């Protein structure tokens, strides 16, 4: 279980961005963080992944405080999948091996190479393992980014807008990969995503951020017209079809 307790952070002391964030996400679930631009989603992810240090609060994984851990220990728990990696001129294999760097000192061990090979097989990347990452399609590159994070053997994968630059086919590919990783391997996935319909399809738990806090959270039932209006200031209509919910949103009071 990932638990965030009363997390406070400001880039400067006068203007806190996070004013006491609390949330809980169970193991093997996909949690989706939503909110307007500037709500603090990336800031929260940067704190979870150790890029920023909070002013107050705790982040616990299975009761252990991530903020008290060494970099190496923490890398075995949380891995980050950025929207875009500046890959450099590396092969897929070398890129995924870079995910092991917190485990070895100078040279990777046989066990490190085995982890990389297993991840490549699992992500169906074996056939492209010798290709330069820069030559791959956007969807394949994103899969390599996930594979690199998985090579870290984390318990939590954090994604910041994983589908932002992808076409709809690749969007689905990446969302389905991430769901599979969570549900089959029991890895907790915590991701931001803008599109509310995509969020509903992707997630198990949903967290809406506003004014530096989690304004509301829960299962799919949290998608309500008044909540969308409160968080985003837009009108929404929720339609159910074959037991599945869809949200239409629009700026005025007419569709
Ligand atoms: P989101 O990911 O929800 O769009 P961010 O976490 O990027 O939001 O930003 C939250 C707030 O923090 C915004 O007001 C943004 O301008 C501010 N902010 C983000 N990064 C920095 C930074 N490096 N220095 C100062 N302010 C920042």
mmCIF file of C-alpha atoms and ligand atoms in Angstrom:
data_model
loop_
_atom_site.group_PDB
_atom_site.id
_atom_site.type_symbol
_atom_site.label_atom_id
_atom_site.label_comp_id
_atom_site.label_asym_id
_atom_site.label_seq_id
_atom_site.Cartn_x
_atom_site.Cartn_y
_atom_site.Cartn_z
ATOM 1 C CA UNK A 1 0.000 0.000 0.000
ATOM 2 C CA UNK A 2 1.242 3.454 -0.946
ATOM 3 C CA UNK A 3 0.208 6.049 1.613
ATOM 4 C CA UNK A 4 0.747 9.764 1.405
ATOM 5 C CA UNK A 5 0.157 11.662 4.624
ATOM 6 C CA UNK A 6 -0.297 15.393 4.919
ATOM 7 C CA UNK A 7 2.286 16.240 2.272
ATOM 8 C CA UNK A 8 3.199 19.913 2.098
ATOM 9 C CA UNK A 9 5.462 21.515 -0.489
ATOM 10 C CA UNK A 10 6.113 24.946 -1.972
ATOM 11 C CA UNK A 11 8.713 26.061 -4.502
ATOM 12 C CA UNK A 12 8.860 29.125 -2.252
ATOM 13 C CA UNK A 13 7.602 29.390 1.318
ATOM 14 C CA UNK A 14 4.894 31.951 0.553
ATOM 15 C CA UNK A 15 3.074 29.894 -2.073
ATOM 16 C CA UNK A 16 2.632 26.253 -1.139
ATOM 17 C CA UNK A 17 1.648 24.107 -4.116
ATOM 18 C CA UNK A 18 0.750 21.075 -2.001
ATOM 19 C CA UNK A 19 -1.094 22.040 1.176
ATOM 20 C CA UNK A 20 -1.629 18.686 2.829
ATOM 21 C CA UNK A 21 -2.050 15.886 0.300
ATOM 22 C CA UNK A 22 -3.440 12.631 1.675
ATOM 23 C CA UNK A 23 -4.047 9.508 -0.338
ATOM 24 C CA UNK A 24 -3.892 5.736 -0.212
ATOM 25 C CA UNK A 25 -3.399 3.372 -3.114
ATOM 26 C CA UNK A 26 -3.513 -0.402 -2.717
ATOM 27 C CA UNK A 27 -0.973 -2.779 -4.163
ATOM 28 C CA UNK A 28 -1.547 -3.811 -7.793
ATOM 29 C CA UNK A 29 -4.073 -1.052 -8.454
ATOM 30 C CA UNK A 30 -3.943 1.716 -11.016
ATOM 31 C CA UNK A 31 -4.444 5.111 -9.381
ATOM 32 C CA UNK A 32 -5.161 8.091 -11.603
ATOM 33 C CA UNK A 33 -4.329 11.630 -10.533
ATOM 34 C CA UNK A 34 -6.371 14.343 -12.209
ATOM 35 C CA UNK A 35 -6.768 18.077 -11.946
ATOM 36 C CA UNK A 36 -6.244 21.225 -13.953
ATOM 37 C CA UNK A 37 -2.860 22.339 -15.248
ATOM 38 C CA UNK A 38 -0.898 23.769 -12.367
ATOM 39 C CA UNK A 39 -2.825 21.748 -9.742
ATOM 40 C CA UNK A 40 0.433 20.140 -8.570
ATOM 41 C CA UNK A 41 0.343 16.674 -10.152
ATOM 42 C CA UNK A 42 3.897 16.746 -11.518
ATOM 43 C CA UNK A 43 5.120 18.260 -8.260
ATOM 44 C CA UNK A 44 3.561 15.384 -6.304
ATOM 45 C CA UNK A 45 5.157 12.830 -8.656
ATOM 46 C CA UNK A 46 8.537 14.516 -8.278
ATOM 47 C CA UNK A 47 8.265 14.198 -4.512
ATOM 48 C CA UNK A 48 7.261 10.524 -4.704
ATOM 49 C CA UNK A 49 10.198 9.787 -7.001
ATOM 50 C CA UNK A 50 12.637 11.736 -4.835
ATOM 51 C CA UNK A 51 13.386 14.609 -7.226
ATOM 52 C CA UNK A 52 11.946 17.136 -4.751
ATOM 53 C CA UNK A 53 11.894 17.040 -0.956
ATOM 54 C CA UNK A 54 8.634 17.947 0.804
ATOM 55 C CA UNK A 55 8.458 20.579 3.548
ATOM 56 C CA UNK A 56 6.323 18.257 5.668
ATOM 57 C CA UNK A 57 4.475 14.963 5.494
ATOM 58 C CA UNK A 58 5.180 11.315 4.871
ATOM 59 C CA UNK A 59 5.196 8.859 2.006
ATOM 60 C CA UNK A 60 4.908 5.265 3.149
ATOM 61 C CA UNK A 61 5.138 2.061 1.184
ATOM 62 C CA UNK A 62 4.004 -0.975 3.163
ATOM 63 C CA UNK A 63 4.552 1.143 6.261
ATOM 64 C CA UNK A 64 8.152 2.131 5.413
ATOM 65 C CA UNK A 65 8.940 5.799 4.965
ATOM 66 C CA UNK A 66 10.323 6.461 1.470
ATOM 67 C CA UNK A 67 11.694 9.817 2.565
ATOM 68 C CA UNK A 68 14.048 8.130 5.048
ATOM 69 C CA UNK A 69 15.499 5.697 2.513
ATOM 70 C CA UNK A 70 18.767 5.838 0.608
ATOM 71 C CA UNK A 71 18.546 6.541 -3.105
ATOM 72 C CA UNK A 72 19.296 2.915 -3.890
ATOM 73 C CA UNK A 73 16.675 1.541 -1.508
ATOM 74 C CA UNK A 74 14.076 3.885 -2.870
ATOM 75 C CA UNK A 75 14.919 2.944 -6.478
ATOM 76 C CA UNK A 76 13.892 -0.606 -5.605
ATOM 77 C CA UNK A 77 10.454 0.664 -4.636
ATOM 78 C CA UNK A 78 9.557 3.539 -6.952
ATOM 79 C CA UNK A 79 10.378 3.977 -10.640
ATOM 80 C CA UNK A 80 9.369 6.855 -12.848
ATOM 81 C CA UNK A 81 8.207 6.661 -16.467
ATOM 82 C CA UNK A 82 8.525 10.152 -17.927
ATOM 83 C CA UNK A 83 6.418 11.341 -20.831
ATOM 84 C CA UNK A 84 9.497 11.676 -22.961
ATOM 85 C CA UNK A 85 12.943 10.340 -22.343
ATOM 86 C CA UNK A 86 15.894 12.021 -23.917
ATOM 87 C CA UNK A 87 17.197 8.647 -25.024
ATOM 88 C CA UNK A 88 20.500 9.574 -26.655
ATOM 89 C CA UNK A 89 22.041 7.245 -29.215
ATOM 90 C CA UNK A 90 21.535 4.030 -27.235
ATOM 91 C CA UNK A 91 20.097 0.702 -28.242
ATOM 92 C CA UNK A 92 16.921 -0.588 -26.635
ATOM 93 C CA UNK A 93 19.018 -3.095 -24.671
ATOM 94 C CA UNK A 94 21.404 -0.414 -23.347
ATOM 95 C CA UNK A 95 18.476 1.819 -22.404
ATOM 96 C CA UNK A 96 16.705 -0.904 -20.429
ATOM 97 C CA UNK A 97 20.007 -1.866 -18.786
ATOM 98 C CA UNK A 98 20.267 1.748 -17.601
ATOM 99 C CA UNK A 99 17.295 0.900 -15.356
ATOM 100 C CA UNK A 100 19.645 -1.393 -13.394
ATOM 101 C CA UNK A 101 22.194 1.301 -12.682
ATOM 102 C CA UNK A 102 21.154 1.731 -9.046
ATOM 103 C CA UNK A 103 21.932 -1.989 -8.508
ATOM 104 C CA UNK A 104 25.481 -2.238 -9.858
ATOM 105 C CA UNK A 105 28.685 -0.324 -9.308
ATOM 106 C CA UNK A 106 30.900 -0.551 -12.382
ATOM 107 C CA UNK A 107 29.715 -3.506 -14.416
ATOM 108 C CA UNK A 108 26.312 -5.162 -14.525
ATOM 109 C CA UNK A 109 26.268 -8.708 -13.143
ATOM 110 C CA UNK A 110 24.843 -11.735 -14.868
ATOM 111 C CA UNK A 111 21.736 -11.310 -12.739
ATOM 112 C CA UNK A 112 21.338 -7.706 -13.984
ATOM 113 C CA UNK A 113 21.513 -8.907 -17.604
ATOM 114 C CA UNK A 114 18.967 -11.602 -16.849
ATOM 115 C CA UNK A 115 16.544 -9.040 -15.442
ATOM 116 C CA UNK A 116 16.939 -6.962 -18.612
ATOM 117 C CA UNK A 117 16.333 -9.960 -20.860
ATOM 118 C CA UNK A 118 13.226 -10.966 -18.929
ATOM 119 C CA UNK A 119 11.806 -7.455 -19.108
ATOM 120 C CA UNK A 120 12.498 -7.244 -22.857
ATOM 121 C CA UNK A 121 10.690 -10.553 -23.353
ATOM 122 C CA UNK A 122 7.779 -9.523 -21.177
ATOM 123 C CA UNK A 123 7.346 -6.236 -23.007
ATOM 124 C CA UNK A 124 7.753 -7.929 -26.400
ATOM 125 C CA UNK A 125 10.817 -5.843 -27.216
ATOM 126 C CA UNK A 126 13.259 -8.648 -28.000
ATOM 127 C CA UNK A 127 13.101 -8.126 -31.753
ATOM 128 C CA UNK A 128 14.074 -4.476 -31.461
ATOM 129 C CA UNK A 129 16.625 -4.875 -28.655
ATOM 130 C CA UNK A 130 19.584 -3.952 -30.915
ATOM 131 C CA UNK A 131 17.869 -1.014 -32.591
ATOM 132 C CA UNK A 132 18.687 2.578 -31.722
ATOM 133 C CA UNK A 133 15.830 3.898 -29.561
ATOM 134 C CA UNK A 134 15.699 7.139 -31.524
ATOM 135 C CA UNK A 135 14.625 5.205 -34.634
ATOM 136 C CA UNK A 136 11.546 3.685 -32.965
ATOM 137 C CA UNK A 137 7.948 4.890 -33.127
ATOM 138 C CA UNK A 138 6.480 6.928 -30.254
ATOM 139 C CA UNK A 139 4.570 3.900 -28.902
ATOM 140 C CA UNK A 140 7.641 1.676 -28.990
ATOM 141 C CA UNK A 141 9.753 4.360 -27.319
ATOM 142 C CA UNK A 142 7.187 4.626 -24.540
ATOM 143 C CA UNK A 143 7.297 0.849 -24.114
ATOM 144 C CA UNK A 144 11.090 1.100 -23.790
ATOM 145 C CA UNK A 145 10.619 3.780 -21.115
ATOM 146 C CA UNK A 146 8.320 1.401 -19.200
ATOM 147 C CA UNK A 147 10.796 -1.462 -19.687
ATOM 148 C CA UNK A 148 13.622 0.682 -18.319
ATOM 149 C CA UNK A 149 11.533 1.481 -15.237
ATOM 150 C CA UNK A 150 10.570 -2.200 -14.802
ATOM 151 C CA UNK A 151 14.236 -3.211 -14.943
ATOM 152 C CA UNK A 152 14.539 -1.329 -11.669
ATOM 153 C CA UNK A 153 12.186 -4.014 -10.236
ATOM 154 C CA UNK A 154 10.042 -1.447 -8.477
ATOM 155 C CA UNK A 155 6.836 -1.956 -6.510
ATOM 156 C CA UNK A 156 5.363 1.350 -7.683
ATOM 157 C CA UNK A 157 5.473 2.800 -11.207
ATOM 158 C CA UNK A 158 4.765 6.512 -11.544
ATOM 159 C CA UNK A 159 3.680 7.810 -14.949
ATOM 160 C CA UNK A 160 3.337 11.484 -15.771
ATOM 161 C CA UNK A 161 0.889 11.797 -18.672
ATOM 162 C CA UNK A 162 1.965 8.550 -20.327
ATOM 163 C CA UNK A 163 -0.061 9.024 -23.485
ATOM 164 C CA UNK A 164 0.454 12.741 -24.044
ATOM 165 C CA UNK A 165 2.373 12.466 -27.330
ATOM 166 C CA UNK A 166 0.849 9.303 -28.706
ATOM 167 C CA UNK A 167 -1.765 8.553 -31.348
ATOM 168 C CA UNK A 168 -4.883 6.694 -30.195
ATOM 169 C CA UNK A 169 -3.582 3.229 -31.142
ATOM 170 C CA UNK A 170 -0.388 3.780 -29.163
ATOM 171 C CA UNK A 171 -2.348 5.359 -26.320
ATOM 172 C CA UNK A 172 -4.313 2.124 -25.966
ATOM 173 C CA UNK A 173 -1.165 0.037 -26.274
ATOM 174 C CA UNK A 174 0.512 1.883 -23.414
ATOM 175 C CA UNK A 175 -2.559 1.990 -21.184
ATOM 176 C CA UNK A 176 -3.111 -1.733 -21.663
ATOM 177 C CA UNK A 177 0.549 -2.494 -20.928
ATOM 178 C CA UNK A 178 0.397 -0.443 -17.746
ATOM 179 C CA UNK A 179 -2.863 -2.122 -16.644
ATOM 180 C CA UNK A 180 -1.345 -5.532 -17.288
ATOM 181 C CA UNK A 181 1.740 -4.673 -15.231
ATOM 182 C CA UNK A 182 -0.448 -3.590 -12.320
ATOM 183 C CA UNK A 183 -2.985 -6.385 -12.387
ATOM 184 C CA UNK A 184 -0.742 -9.332 -13.344
ATOM 185 C CA UNK A 185 2.437 -8.386 -11.494
ATOM 186 C CA UNK A 186 0.878 -6.622 -8.529
ATOM 187 C CA UNK A 187 2.856 -3.436 -9.179
ATOM 188 C CA UNK A 188 1.074 -0.286 -8.072
ATOM 189 C CA UNK A 189 0.680 2.197 -10.920
ATOM 190 C CA UNK A 190 0.167 5.874 -10.171
ATOM 191 C CA UNK A 191 -0.436 8.035 -13.222
ATOM 192 C CA UNK A 192 -1.772 11.370 -14.316
ATOM 193 C CA UNK A 193 -4.012 11.512 -17.341
ATOM 194 C CA UNK A 194 -6.041 14.373 -18.754
ATOM 195 C CA UNK A 195 -8.768 12.659 -20.733
ATOM 196 C CA UNK A 196 -11.492 11.631 -18.277
ATOM 197 C CA UNK A 197 -12.827 8.783 -20.419
ATOM 198 C CA UNK A 198 -9.358 7.379 -20.840
ATOM 199 C CA UNK A 199 -8.855 7.790 -17.090
ATOM 200 C CA UNK A 200 -12.001 5.754 -16.341
ATOM 201 C CA UNK A 201 -10.872 2.991 -18.689
ATOM 202 C CA UNK A 202 -7.349 2.955 -17.237
ATOM 203 C CA UNK A 203 -7.872 3.370 -13.515
ATOM 204 C CA UNK A 204 -9.121 1.501 -10.469
ATOM 205 C CA UNK A 205 -8.863 4.466 -8.063
ATOM 206 C CA UNK A 206 -9.225 8.121 -8.905
ATOM 207 C CA UNK A 207 -7.887 11.247 -7.199
ATOM 208 C CA UNK A 208 -8.938 14.761 -8.151
ATOM 209 C CA UNK A 209 -6.546 17.520 -7.064
ATOM 210 C CA UNK A 210 -7.538 21.109 -6.446
ATOM 211 C CA UNK A 211 -6.174 23.920 -4.298
ATOM 212 C CA UNK A 212 -3.200 21.881 -3.140
ATOM 213 C CA UNK A 213 -5.206 18.943 -1.816
ATOM 214 C CA UNK A 214 -7.014 15.815 -2.954
ATOM 215 C CA UNK A 215 -10.497 17.193 -3.333
ATOM 216 C CA UNK A 216 -12.170 13.822 -3.797
ATOM 217 C CA UNK A 217 -11.205 10.245 -4.445
ATOM 218 C CA UNK A 218 -12.667 6.782 -4.835
ATOM 219 C CA UNK A 219 -13.672 4.231 -7.457
ATOM 220 C CA UNK A 220 -15.419 4.989 -10.779
ATOM 221 C CA UNK A 221 -18.398 6.385 -8.851
ATOM 222 C CA UNK A 222 -16.420 9.607 -8.236
ATOM 223 C CA UNK A 223 -17.035 10.663 -11.831
ATOM 224 C CA UNK A 224 -20.025 12.888 -11.311
ATOM 225 C CA UNK A 225 -21.223 15.886 -13.219
ATOM 226 C CA UNK A 226 -20.877 18.231 -10.233
ATOM 227 C CA UNK A 227 -17.337 17.017 -9.498
ATOM 228 C CA UNK A 228 -16.173 17.614 -13.069
ATOM 229 C CA UNK A 229 -17.710 21.076 -12.819
ATOM 230 C CA UNK A 230 -16.009 21.803 -9.496
ATOM 231 C CA UNK A 231 -12.572 20.576 -10.583
ATOM 232 C CA UNK A 232 -12.441 21.849 -14.152
ATOM 233 C CA UNK A 233 -15.144 24.513 -14.305
ATOM 234 C CA UNK A 234 -16.805 22.816 -17.269
ATOM 235 C CA UNK A 235 -20.209 21.234 -17.719
ATOM 236 C CA UNK A 236 -20.370 17.495 -18.019
ATOM 237 C CA UNK A 237 -22.922 14.885 -18.887
ATOM 238 C CA UNK A 238 -22.429 11.285 -17.883
ATOM 239 C CA UNK A 239 -23.990 8.665 -20.111
ATOM 240 C CA UNK A 240 -24.145 4.951 -19.382
ATOM 241 C CA UNK A 241 -24.046 2.462 -22.198
ATOM 242 C CA UNK A 242 -23.851 -1.314 -21.643
ATOM 243 C CA UNK A 243 -22.784 -0.712 -18.055
ATOM 244 C CA UNK A 244 -19.918 1.571 -19.140
ATOM 245 C CA UNK A 245 -19.830 5.243 -18.278
ATOM 246 C CA UNK A 246 -18.869 7.957 -20.750
ATOM 247 C CA UNK A 247 -18.418 11.621 -20.018
ATOM 248 C CA UNK A 248 -19.204 14.380 -22.450
ATOM 249 C CA UNK A 249 -17.914 17.771 -21.413
ATOM 250 C CA UNK A 250 -18.556 21.166 -22.810
ATOM 251 C CA UNK A 251 -17.907 24.769 -21.946
ATOM 252 C CA UNK A 252 -21.395 26.292 -21.989
ATOM 253 C CA UNK A 253 -24.749 25.010 -20.730
ATOM 254 C CA UNK A 254 -25.626 23.522 -24.129
ATOM 255 C CA UNK A 255 -24.105 20.451 -25.728
HETATM 256 P P1 LIG B 1 0.462 20.046 -12.905
HETATM 257 O O1 LIG B 1 1.414 18.912 -13.132
HETATM 258 O O2 LIG B 1 -0.777 19.661 -12.165
HETATM 259 O O3 LIG B 1 0.139 20.806 -14.161
HETATM 260 P P2 LIG B 1 2.723 21.298 -11.557
HETATM 261 O O4 LIG B 1 3.085 20.411 -10.447
HETATM 262 O O5 LIG B 1 3.567 21.259 -12.795
HETATM 263 O O6 LIG B 1 1.186 21.106 -11.928
HETATM 264 O O7 LIG B 1 2.731 22.810 -11.039
HETATM 265 C C1 LIG B 1 2.085 23.197 -9.846
HETATM 266 C C2 LIG B 1 2.430 24.651 -9.572
HETATM 267 O O8 LIG B 1 3.817 24.770 -9.273
HETATM 268 C C3 LIG B 1 2.155 25.598 -10.740
HETATM 269 O O9 LIG B 1 1.655 26.812 -10.223
HETATM 270 C C4 LIG B 1 3.521 25.791 -11.349
HETATM 271 O O10 LIG B 1 3.616 27.049 -11.959
HETATM 272 C C5 LIG B 1 4.435 25.713 -10.136
HETATM 273 N N1 LIG B 1 5.764 25.197 -10.485
HETATM 274 C C6 LIG B 1 6.029 24.040 -11.123
HETATM 275 N N2 LIG B 1 7.364 23.856 -11.262
HETATM 276 C C7 LIG B 1 7.960 24.934 -10.683
HETATM 277 C C8 LIG B 1 9.327 25.344 -10.481
HETATM 278 N N3 LIG B 1 10.348 24.576 -10.902
HETATM 279 N N4 LIG B 1 9.552 26.508 -9.831
HETATM 280 C C9 LIG B 1 8.525 27.262 -9.374
HETATM 281 N N5 LIG B 1 7.211 26.942 -9.531
HETATM 282 C C10 LIG B 1 6.931 25.803 -10.179
#
